[in-house]
Each structure stands twice: as structure tokens, then as C-alpha cells.
Amino acid sequence: MIKQLLKKEFILCLHPTSVVFLLFAAFVFIPNYPYEVMFFFSGLSVFFTCLLSRENGDLPFTCAMPVKKKDVAAARILYFCIFQAILLILAGVLTAVKQTCLPSELQINLSGTTVNTAFLGFGALLLGIFNIIFFPAYFADPNKVGKPFVIAVTAQFALIFVLIVLRFSVLALAGVLIMPDPAQMGIKAGILAAGLCAYGALTAWSCALSRRRFDKFDL
């Protein structure tokens, strides 16, 4: 049933920003830019999609069909997770292209963290933080889209701020956050693995909470 609901999400709920904002993975080529912002735009596409869904009465329509409300929530989260995964993959591919085409001195970001393997791990963590904050609050009351979004992106920008501060203030982390690959590759690979694990755990927790809360919500 989730497979059919996921197909419905792509056919009836696809917002143009979900596709357009994937192109923002190319931000990695902008010199001296806060590259983590690309993950904020991923959340912004979630906001626009959920807002469009509310205005079109999509959830009441979907739940009027012979489906479980829990599955409706799970399918929508899975739909967004697909776009998040594509964004991470594109960011990884373009990061590899940048590191191949540009000398090391031109890859260093003077205004924040440099795009490298560790950056991708932090990006996964940023997406996971958005998921655990936004979706349980959204599915507790799908009519309220703005407040969960504001809280979720505030948490994201707080983490981005912390990363930038660490990049300039903590020497032990500065080399990891500043230097392009393959410098300190072992630590960077560990950060990537930890970020992906955190994303998986936070998203699974978010999905479980969202399913329970939406099942209790009276449409």
C-alpha cells in the first residue's frame, strides 16, 4: 500500500521546488560560500509541498480511500527522503568533481567549512535534524505547516553556526573542516558514517512518531 501511496505523492503532490532545489547541490562551486545552506533549501521544498497539500485538501482526500492513516504519513516522509538522498548524492558527486578539477588552495572556504567528505556527513545530520523536528510536529496537525518549519530550520541554522564557529576556533577540528580530501581522510570518513547513521536513526524515529500522531489526528 505504501508503494501506491508513494506513487500518488509523485503524481499529485510533486512541487517544482522539490526538483529545482536539487540543482542547488551546485552551490559547492561558489567560492567562499556557506555551503550548508543547500540543505536548508531541501527543507524549504518540504514546506512548499506540505503547504500545497494543505491548500488542495490532499490528506483528507487520501485518507478517504481504503488506506491506513499511518501509511499515509510514512509514504509522505519516504517521498521526501528520496529527494534528500538525491541531494546528498549530487552533493557528493559535485564535491568529487570540484576536488578533481580545482587545486587544493582554491577549494578552501574562507567563510566557513570546506566541501569534503566530512561536509557530507554534517549535511546528512542537518537533514536528519530537520526530519525529527518538522515531521512529528506537522503530522500532529497538518493544518499548521509554518511553525514546525520555522523551528526546524532554526535548529539547522544553529548547527551551521556552531560548525562555522568550530571551523575558526577549534584547531583540532579546523583541519578537518578546512582541508579538502584526502587530508585526514580517516576522521572525515568517520564523520560521514556518523552523519549517515544519525540521519537514518533520526528519520526512522521521526517516521515512527509521525505515524502515531497522524493516526490520532482527527481530519
PDB file of C-alpha atoms in Angstrom:
ATOM      1  CA  MET A   1       0.000   0.000   0.000  1.00  0.00           C
ATOM      2  CA  ILE A   2       2.863   2.394   0.787  1.00  0.00           C
ATOM      3  CA  LYS A   3       4.148   1.834  -2.742  1.00  0.00           C
ATOM      4  CA  GLN A   4       0.824   3.028  -4.194  1.00  0.00           C
ATOM      5  CA  LEU A   5       0.722   5.986  -1.804  1.00  0.00           C
ATOM      6  CA  LEU A   6       4.274   6.918  -2.759  1.00  0.00           C
ATOM      7  CA  LYS A   7       3.258   6.877  -6.418  1.00  0.00           C
ATOM      8  CA  LYS A   8       0.384   9.200  -5.535  1.00  0.00           C
ATOM      9  CA  GLU A   9       2.804  11.605  -3.863  1.00  0.00           C
ATOM     10  CA  PHE A  10       4.875  11.866  -7.029  1.00  0.00           C
ATOM     11  CA  ILE A  11       1.852  12.265  -9.308  1.00  0.00           C
ATOM     12  CA  LEU A  12      -0.342  14.616  -7.257  1.00  0.00           C
ATOM     13  CA  CYS A  13       1.939  16.327  -4.733  1.00  0.00           C
ATOM     14  CA  LEU A  14       5.189  16.990  -6.589  1.00  0.00           C
ATOM     15  CA  HIS A  15       6.080  20.665  -6.167  1.00  0.00           C
ATOM     16  CA  PRO A  16       8.524  22.220  -8.685  1.00  0.00           C
ATOM     17  CA  THR A  17      10.870  23.312  -5.898  1.00  0.00           C
ATOM     18  CA  SER A  18      11.477  19.672  -4.957  1.00  0.00           C
ATOM     19  CA  VAL A  19      13.271  19.242  -8.286  1.00  0.00           C
ATOM     20  CA  VAL A  20      14.675  22.754  -8.734  1.00  0.00           C
ATOM     21  CA  PHE A  21      16.304  22.827  -5.303  1.00  0.00           C
ATOM     22  CA  LEU A  22      18.216  19.635  -6.114  1.00  0.00           C
ATOM     23  CA  LEU A  23      20.229  21.780  -8.525  1.00  0.00           C
ATOM     24  CA  PHE A  24      21.435  23.792  -5.546  1.00  0.00           C
ATOM     25  CA  ALA A  25      23.930  21.000  -4.903  1.00  0.00           C
ATOM     26  CA  ALA A  26      25.981  23.008  -7.412  1.00  0.00           C
ATOM     27  CA  PHE A  27      26.481  25.584  -4.633  1.00  0.00           C
ATOM     28  CA  VAL A  28      29.713  23.709  -3.931  1.00  0.00           C
ATOM     29  CA  PHE A  29      31.296  25.591  -6.843  1.00  0.00           C
ATOM     30  CA  ILE A  30      30.549  29.058  -5.384  1.00  0.00           C
ATOM     31  CA  PRO A  31      33.772  30.447  -3.872  1.00  0.00           C
ATOM     32  CA  ASN A  32      33.752  31.173  -0.126  1.00  0.00           C
ATOM     33  CA  TYR A  33      30.073  30.364   0.486  1.00  0.00           C
ATOM     34  CA  PRO A  34      28.199  28.766   3.423  1.00  0.00           C
ATOM     35  CA  TYR A  35      27.578  25.544   1.522  1.00  0.00           C
ATOM     36  CA  GLU A  36      25.343  24.041   4.243  1.00  0.00           C
ATOM     37  CA  VAL A  37      22.588  26.387   3.064  1.00  0.00           C
ATOM     38  CA  MET A  38      21.751  23.911   0.299  1.00  0.00           C
ATOM     39  CA  PHE A  39      20.270  21.639   2.973  1.00  0.00           C
ATOM     40  CA  PHE A  40      18.014  24.462   4.182  1.00  0.00           C
ATOM     41  CA  PHE A  41      16.510  24.644   0.692  1.00  0.00           C
ATOM     42  CA  SER A  42      15.704  20.941   0.907  1.00  0.00           C
ATOM     43  CA  GLY A  43      13.536  21.746   3.949  1.00  0.00           C
ATOM     44  CA  LEU A  44      12.025  24.703   2.125  1.00  0.00           C
ATOM     45  CA  SER A  45      10.816  22.391  -0.640  1.00  0.00           C
ATOM     46  CA  VAL A  46       9.197  20.219   2.057  1.00  0.00           C
ATOM     47  CA  PHE A  47       7.408  23.300   3.368  1.00  0.00           C
ATOM     48  CA  PHE A  48       6.099  24.281  -0.074  1.00  0.00           C
ATOM     49  CA  THR A  49       4.920  20.734  -0.790  1.00  0.00           C
ATOM     50  CA  CYS A  50       3.084  20.401   2.533  1.00  0.00           C
ATOM     51  CA  LEU A  51       1.573  23.861   2.096  1.00  0.00           C
ATOM     52  CA  LEU A  52       0.304  22.932  -1.375  1.00  0.00           C
ATOM     53  CA  SER A  53      -1.059  19.678   0.039  1.00  0.00           C
ATOM     54  CA  ARG A  54      -2.982  21.573   2.712  1.00  0.00           C
ATOM     55  CA  GLU A  55      -4.478  24.055   0.246  1.00  0.00           C
ATOM     56  CA  ASN A  56      -5.541  21.249  -2.094  1.00  0.00           C
ATOM     57  CA  GLY A  57      -7.031  19.125   0.709  1.00  0.00           C
ATOM     58  CA  ASP A  58      -4.755  16.255  -0.251  1.00  0.00           C
ATOM     59  CA  LEU A  59      -4.568  14.456   3.106  1.00  0.00           C
ATOM     60  CA  PRO A  60      -8.354  14.344   3.723  1.00  0.00           C
ATOM     61  CA  PHE A  61      -8.781  13.095   0.139  1.00  0.00           C
ATOM     62  CA  THR A  62      -6.116  10.410   0.600  1.00  0.00           C
ATOM     63  CA  CYS A  63      -7.456   9.245   3.962  1.00  0.00           C
ATOM     64  CA  ALA A  64     -10.935   8.899   2.455  1.00  0.00           C
ATOM     65  CA  MET A  65      -9.567   5.989   0.447  1.00  0.00           C
ATOM     66  CA  PRO A  66      -9.187   2.478   1.912  1.00  0.00           C
ATOM     67  CA  VAL A  67      -5.731   3.145   3.355  1.00  0.00           C
ATOM     68  CA  LYS A  68      -4.226   3.326   6.814  1.00  0.00           C
ATOM     69  CA  LYS A  69      -3.502   6.830   8.093  1.00  0.00           C
ATOM     70  CA  LYS A  70      -0.169   5.597   9.402  1.00  0.00           C
ATOM     71  CA  ASP A  71       0.805   4.540   5.885  1.00  0.00           C
ATOM     72  CA  VAL A  72      -0.155   7.952   4.504  1.00  0.00           C
ATOM     73  CA  ALA A  73       2.338   9.617   6.844  1.00  0.00           C
ATOM     74  CA  ALA A  74       5.037   7.036   6.126  1.00  0.00           C
ATOM     75  CA  ALA A  75       4.647   7.407   2.354  1.00  0.00           C
ATOM     76  CA  ARG A  76       4.963  11.193   2.519  1.00  0.00           C
ATOM     77  CA  ILE A  77       8.112  11.020   4.642  1.00  0.00           C
ATOM     78  CA  LEU A  78       9.606   8.396   2.321  1.00  0.00           C
ATOM     79  CA  TYR A  79       8.796  10.679  -0.625  1.00  0.00           C
ATOM     80  CA  PHE A  80      10.830  13.495   0.916  1.00  0.00           C
ATOM     81  CA  CYS A  81      13.620  11.119   1.935  1.00  0.00           C
ATOM     82  CA  ILE A  82      14.102  10.188  -1.719  1.00  0.00           C
ATOM     83  CA  PHE A  83      14.779  13.813  -2.614  1.00  0.00           C
ATOM     84  CA  GLN A  84      17.088  14.197   0.390  1.00  0.00           C
ATOM     85  CA  ALA A  85      19.065  11.156  -0.699  1.00  0.00           C
ATOM     86  CA  ILE A  86      19.348  12.517  -4.240  1.00  0.00           C
ATOM     87  CA  LEU A  87      20.584  15.852  -2.878  1.00  0.00           C
ATOM     88  CA  LEU A  88      23.281  14.131  -0.805  1.00  0.00           C
ATOM     89  CA  ILE A  89      24.374  12.015  -3.769  1.00  0.00           C
ATOM     90  CA  LEU A  90      24.540  15.037  -6.070  1.00  0.00           C
ATOM     91  CA  ALA A  91      26.484  16.998  -3.451  1.00  0.00           C
ATOM     92  CA  GLY A  92      28.909  14.095  -3.134  1.00  0.00           C
ATOM     93  CA  VAL A  93      29.385  13.766  -6.890  1.00  0.00           C
ATOM     94  CA  LEU A  94      29.881  17.508  -7.393  1.00  0.00           C
ATOM     95  CA  THR A  95      32.265  17.649  -4.431  1.00  0.00           C
ATOM     96  CA  ALA A  96      34.367  14.934  -6.094  1.00  0.00           C
ATOM     97  CA  VAL A  97      34.276  16.869  -9.377  1.00  0.00           C
ATOM     98  CA  LYS A  98      35.376  20.073  -7.631  1.00  0.00           C
ATOM     99  CA  GLN A  99      38.241  18.306  -5.866  1.00  0.00           C
ATOM    100  CA  THR A 100      39.352  16.765  -9.157  1.00  0.00           C
ATOM    101  CA  CYS A 101      39.204  19.962 -11.197  1.00  0.00           C
ATOM    102  CA  LEU A 102      40.472  22.586  -8.754  1.00  0.00           C
ATOM    103  CA  PRO A 103      43.788  22.827  -6.880  1.00  0.00           C
ATOM    104  CA  SER A 104      43.605  22.477  -3.101  1.00  0.00           C
ATOM    105  CA  GLU A 105      44.164  26.167  -2.375  1.00  0.00           C
ATOM    106  CA  LEU A 106      41.105  27.122  -4.436  1.00  0.00           C
ATOM    107  CA  GLN A 107      38.893  24.607  -2.636  1.00  0.00           C
ATOM    108  CA  ILE A 108      39.392  26.097   0.836  1.00  0.00           C
ATOM    109  CA  ASN A 109      36.353  28.037   2.034  1.00  0.00           C
ATOM    110  CA  LEU A 110      37.385  31.257   3.768  1.00  0.00           C
ATOM    111  CA  SER A 111      33.870  31.931   5.103  1.00  0.00           C
ATOM    112  CA  GLY A 112      33.002  28.526   6.550  1.00  0.00           C
ATOM    113  CA  THR A 113      33.508  24.795   6.135  1.00  0.00           C
ATOM    114  CA  THR A 114      35.128  23.398   3.001  1.00  0.00           C
ATOM    115  CA  VAL A 115      33.206  20.874   0.912  1.00  0.00           C
ATOM    116  CA  ASN A 116      34.758  17.489   1.633  1.00  0.00           C
ATOM    117  CA  THR A 117      33.761  14.085   2.970  1.00  0.00           C
ATOM    118  CA  ALA A 118      33.109  15.469   6.471  1.00  0.00           C
ATOM    119  CA  PHE A 119      30.874  18.167   4.993  1.00  0.00           C
ATOM    120  CA  LEU A 120      28.617  15.483   3.533  1.00  0.00           C
ATOM    121  CA  GLY A 121      28.322  13.870   6.956  1.00  0.00           C
ATOM    122  CA  PHE A 122      27.304  17.173   8.507  1.00  0.00           C
ATOM    123  CA  GLY A 123      24.825  17.661   5.641  1.00  0.00           C
ATOM    124  CA  ALA A 124      23.188  14.322   6.429  1.00  0.00           C
ATOM    125  CA  LEU A 125      22.952  15.362  10.078  1.00  0.00           C
ATOM    126  CA  LEU A 126      21.294  18.665   9.101  1.00  0.00           C
ATOM    127  CA  LEU A 127      18.678  16.770   7.096  1.00  0.00           C
ATOM    128  CA  GLY A 128      18.065  14.369   9.964  1.00  0.00           C
ATOM    129  CA  ILE A 129      17.582  17.237  12.419  1.00  0.00           C
ATOM    130  CA  PHE A 130      15.015  18.793  10.095  1.00  0.00           C
ATOM    131  CA  ASN A 131      13.155  15.489   9.818  1.00  0.00           C
ATOM    132  CA  ILE A 132      12.945  14.777  13.552  1.00  0.00           C
ATOM    133  CA  ILE A 133      11.639  18.276  14.306  1.00  0.00           C
ATOM    134  CA  PHE A 134       9.375  19.013  11.354  1.00  0.00           C
ATOM    135  CA  PHE A 135       7.502  15.809  10.554  1.00  0.00           C
ATOM    136  CA  PRO A 136       6.231  14.796  14.024  1.00  0.00           C
ATOM    137  CA  ALA A 137       5.007  18.361  14.599  1.00  0.00           C
ATOM    138  CA  TYR A 138       3.489  18.564  11.124  1.00  0.00           C
ATOM    139  CA  PHE A 139       1.612  15.278  11.350  1.00  0.00           C
ATOM    140  CA  ALA A 140       0.325  16.184  14.808  1.00  0.00           C
ATOM    141  CA  ASP A 141      -1.682  18.863  12.964  1.00  0.00           C
ATOM    142  CA  PRO A 142      -1.143  19.054   9.169  1.00  0.00           C
ATOM    143  CA  ASN A 143      -3.055  22.337   9.061  1.00  0.00           C
ATOM    144  CA  LYS A 144      -0.097  24.025  10.785  1.00  0.00           C
ATOM    145  CA  VAL A 145       2.849  23.970   8.408  1.00  0.00           C
ATOM    146  CA  GLY A 146       4.670  27.214   9.189  1.00  0.00           C
ATOM    147  CA  LYS A 147       5.522  26.773  12.874  1.00  0.00           C
ATOM    148  CA  PRO A 148       7.173  23.326  12.541  1.00  0.00           C
ATOM    149  CA  PHE A 149       9.157  24.606   9.566  1.00  0.00           C
ATOM    150  CA  VAL A 150      10.435  27.680  11.402  1.00  0.00           C
ATOM    151  CA  ILE A 151      11.513  25.606  14.414  1.00  0.00           C
ATOM    152  CA  ALA A 152      13.225  23.008  12.224  1.00  0.00           C
ATOM    153  CA  VAL A 153      15.210  25.477  10.103  1.00  0.00           C
ATOM    154  CA  THR A 154      16.145  27.473  13.216  1.00  0.00           C
ATOM    155  CA  ALA A 155      17.733  24.312  14.602  1.00  0.00           C
ATOM    156  CA  GLN A 156      19.512  23.755  11.281  1.00  0.00           C
ATOM    157  CA  PHE A 157      20.969  27.265  11.191  1.00  0.00           C
ATOM    158  CA  ALA A 158      22.020  26.949  14.835  1.00  0.00           C
ATOM    159  CA  LEU A 159      24.059  23.860  13.923  1.00  0.00           C
ATOM    160  CA  ILE A 160      25.500  25.619  10.871  1.00  0.00           C
ATOM    161  CA  PHE A 161      26.560  28.486  13.123  1.00  0.00           C
ATOM    162  CA  VAL A 162      28.238  26.053  15.520  1.00  0.00           C
ATOM    163  CA  LEU A 163      30.139  24.415  12.641  1.00  0.00           C
ATOM    164  CA  ILE A 164      31.393  27.764  11.384  1.00  0.00           C
ATOM    165  CA  VAL A 165      32.489  28.760  14.894  1.00  0.00           C
ATOM    166  CA  LEU A 166      34.318  25.447  15.311  1.00  0.00           C
ATOM    167  CA  ARG A 167      35.984  25.929  11.941  1.00  0.00           C
ATOM    168  CA  PHE A 168      37.581  29.163  13.142  1.00  0.00           C
ATOM    169  CA  SER A 169      38.098  28.449  16.841  1.00  0.00           C
ATOM    170  CA  VAL A 170      38.973  24.786  17.477  1.00  0.00           C
ATOM    171  CA  LEU A 171      42.317  23.830  15.986  1.00  0.00           C
ATOM    172  CA  ALA A 172      41.674  20.107  16.396  1.00  0.00           C
ATOM    173  CA  LEU A 173      38.648  20.350  14.103  1.00  0.00           C
ATOM    174  CA  ALA A 174      39.849  23.159  11.883  1.00  0.00           C
ATOM    175  CA  GLY A 175      41.992  20.852   9.769  1.00  0.00           C
ATOM    176  CA  VAL A 176      39.051  18.526   9.198  1.00  0.00           C
ATOM    177  CA  LEU A 177      36.616  21.308   8.368  1.00  0.00           C
ATOM    178  CA  ILE A 178      39.011  23.353   6.234  1.00  0.00           C
ATOM    179  CA  MET A 179      41.201  20.935   4.293  1.00  0.00           C
ATOM    180  CA  PRO A 180      39.984  19.234   1.103  1.00  0.00           C
ATOM    181  CA  ASP A 181      40.224  15.469   0.724  1.00  0.00           C
ATOM    182  CA  PRO A 182      42.258  13.324   1.120  1.00  0.00           C
ATOM    183  CA  ALA A 183      43.750  15.137   4.140  1.00  0.00           C
ATOM    184  CA  GLN A 184      42.719  13.436   7.431  1.00  0.00           C
ATOM    185  CA  MET A 185      40.543  11.082   5.425  1.00  0.00           C
ATOM    186  CA  GLY A 186      40.062   8.620   8.287  1.00  0.00           C
ATOM    187  CA  ILE A 187      38.436  11.229  10.518  1.00  0.00           C
ATOM    188  CA  LYS A 188      36.352  12.586   7.645  1.00  0.00           C
ATOM    189  CA  ALA A 189      35.111   9.121   6.712  1.00  0.00           C
ATOM    190  CA  GLY A 190      34.131   8.580  10.347  1.00  0.00           C
ATOM    191  CA  ILE A 191      32.189  11.845  10.374  1.00  0.00           C
ATOM    192  CA  LEU A 192      30.420  10.849   7.147  1.00  0.00           C
ATOM    193  CA  ALA A 193      29.480   7.453   8.579  1.00  0.00           C
ATOM    194  CA  ALA A 194      28.283   9.028  11.834  1.00  0.00           C
ATOM    195  CA  GLY A 195      26.252  11.615   9.923  1.00  0.00           C
ATOM    196  CA  LEU A 196      24.571   8.998   7.770  1.00  0.00           C
ATOM    197  CA  CYS A 197      23.796   6.836  10.811  1.00  0.00           C
ATOM    198  CA  ALA A 198      22.372   9.862  12.622  1.00  0.00           C
ATOM    199  CA  TYR A 199      20.246  10.687   9.585  1.00  0.00           C
ATOM    200  CA  GLY A 200      18.886   7.150   9.446  1.00  0.00           C
ATOM    201  CA  ALA A 201      18.149   6.988  13.178  1.00  0.00           C
ATOM    202  CA  LEU A 202      16.558  10.451  13.368  1.00  0.00           C
ATOM    203  CA  THR A 203      14.437   9.861  10.260  1.00  0.00           C
ATOM    204  CA  ALA A 204      13.254   6.454  11.474  1.00  0.00           C
ATOM    205  CA  TRP A 205      12.346   7.990  14.842  1.00  0.00           C
ATOM    206  CA  SER A 206      10.604  10.844  13.060  1.00  0.00           C
ATOM    207  CA  CYS A 207       8.595   8.404  10.955  1.00  0.00           C
ATOM    208  CA  ALA A 208       7.513   6.372  13.987  1.00  0.00           C
ATOM    209  CA  LEU A 209       6.376   9.494  15.863  1.00  0.00           C
ATOM    210  CA  SER A 210       4.642  10.907  12.791  1.00  0.00           C
ATOM    211  CA  ARG A 211       2.718   7.700  12.131  1.00  0.00           C
ATOM    212  CA  ARG A 212       1.394   7.618  15.703  1.00  0.00           C
ATOM    213  CA  ARG A 213       0.499  11.296  15.823  1.00  0.00           C
ATOM    214  CA  PHE A 214      -1.224  11.374  12.443  1.00  0.00           C
ATOM    215  CA  ASP A 215      -3.209   8.263  13.343  1.00  0.00           C
ATOM    216  CA  LYS A 216      -4.617  10.195  16.326  1.00  0.00           C
ATOM    217  CA  PHE A 217      -5.313  13.402  14.394  1.00  0.00           C
ATOM    218  CA  ASP A 218      -8.980  13.986  13.510  1.00  0.00           C
ATOM    219  CA  LEU A 219      -9.170  15.115   9.899  1.00  0.00           C
TER     220      LEU A 219
END
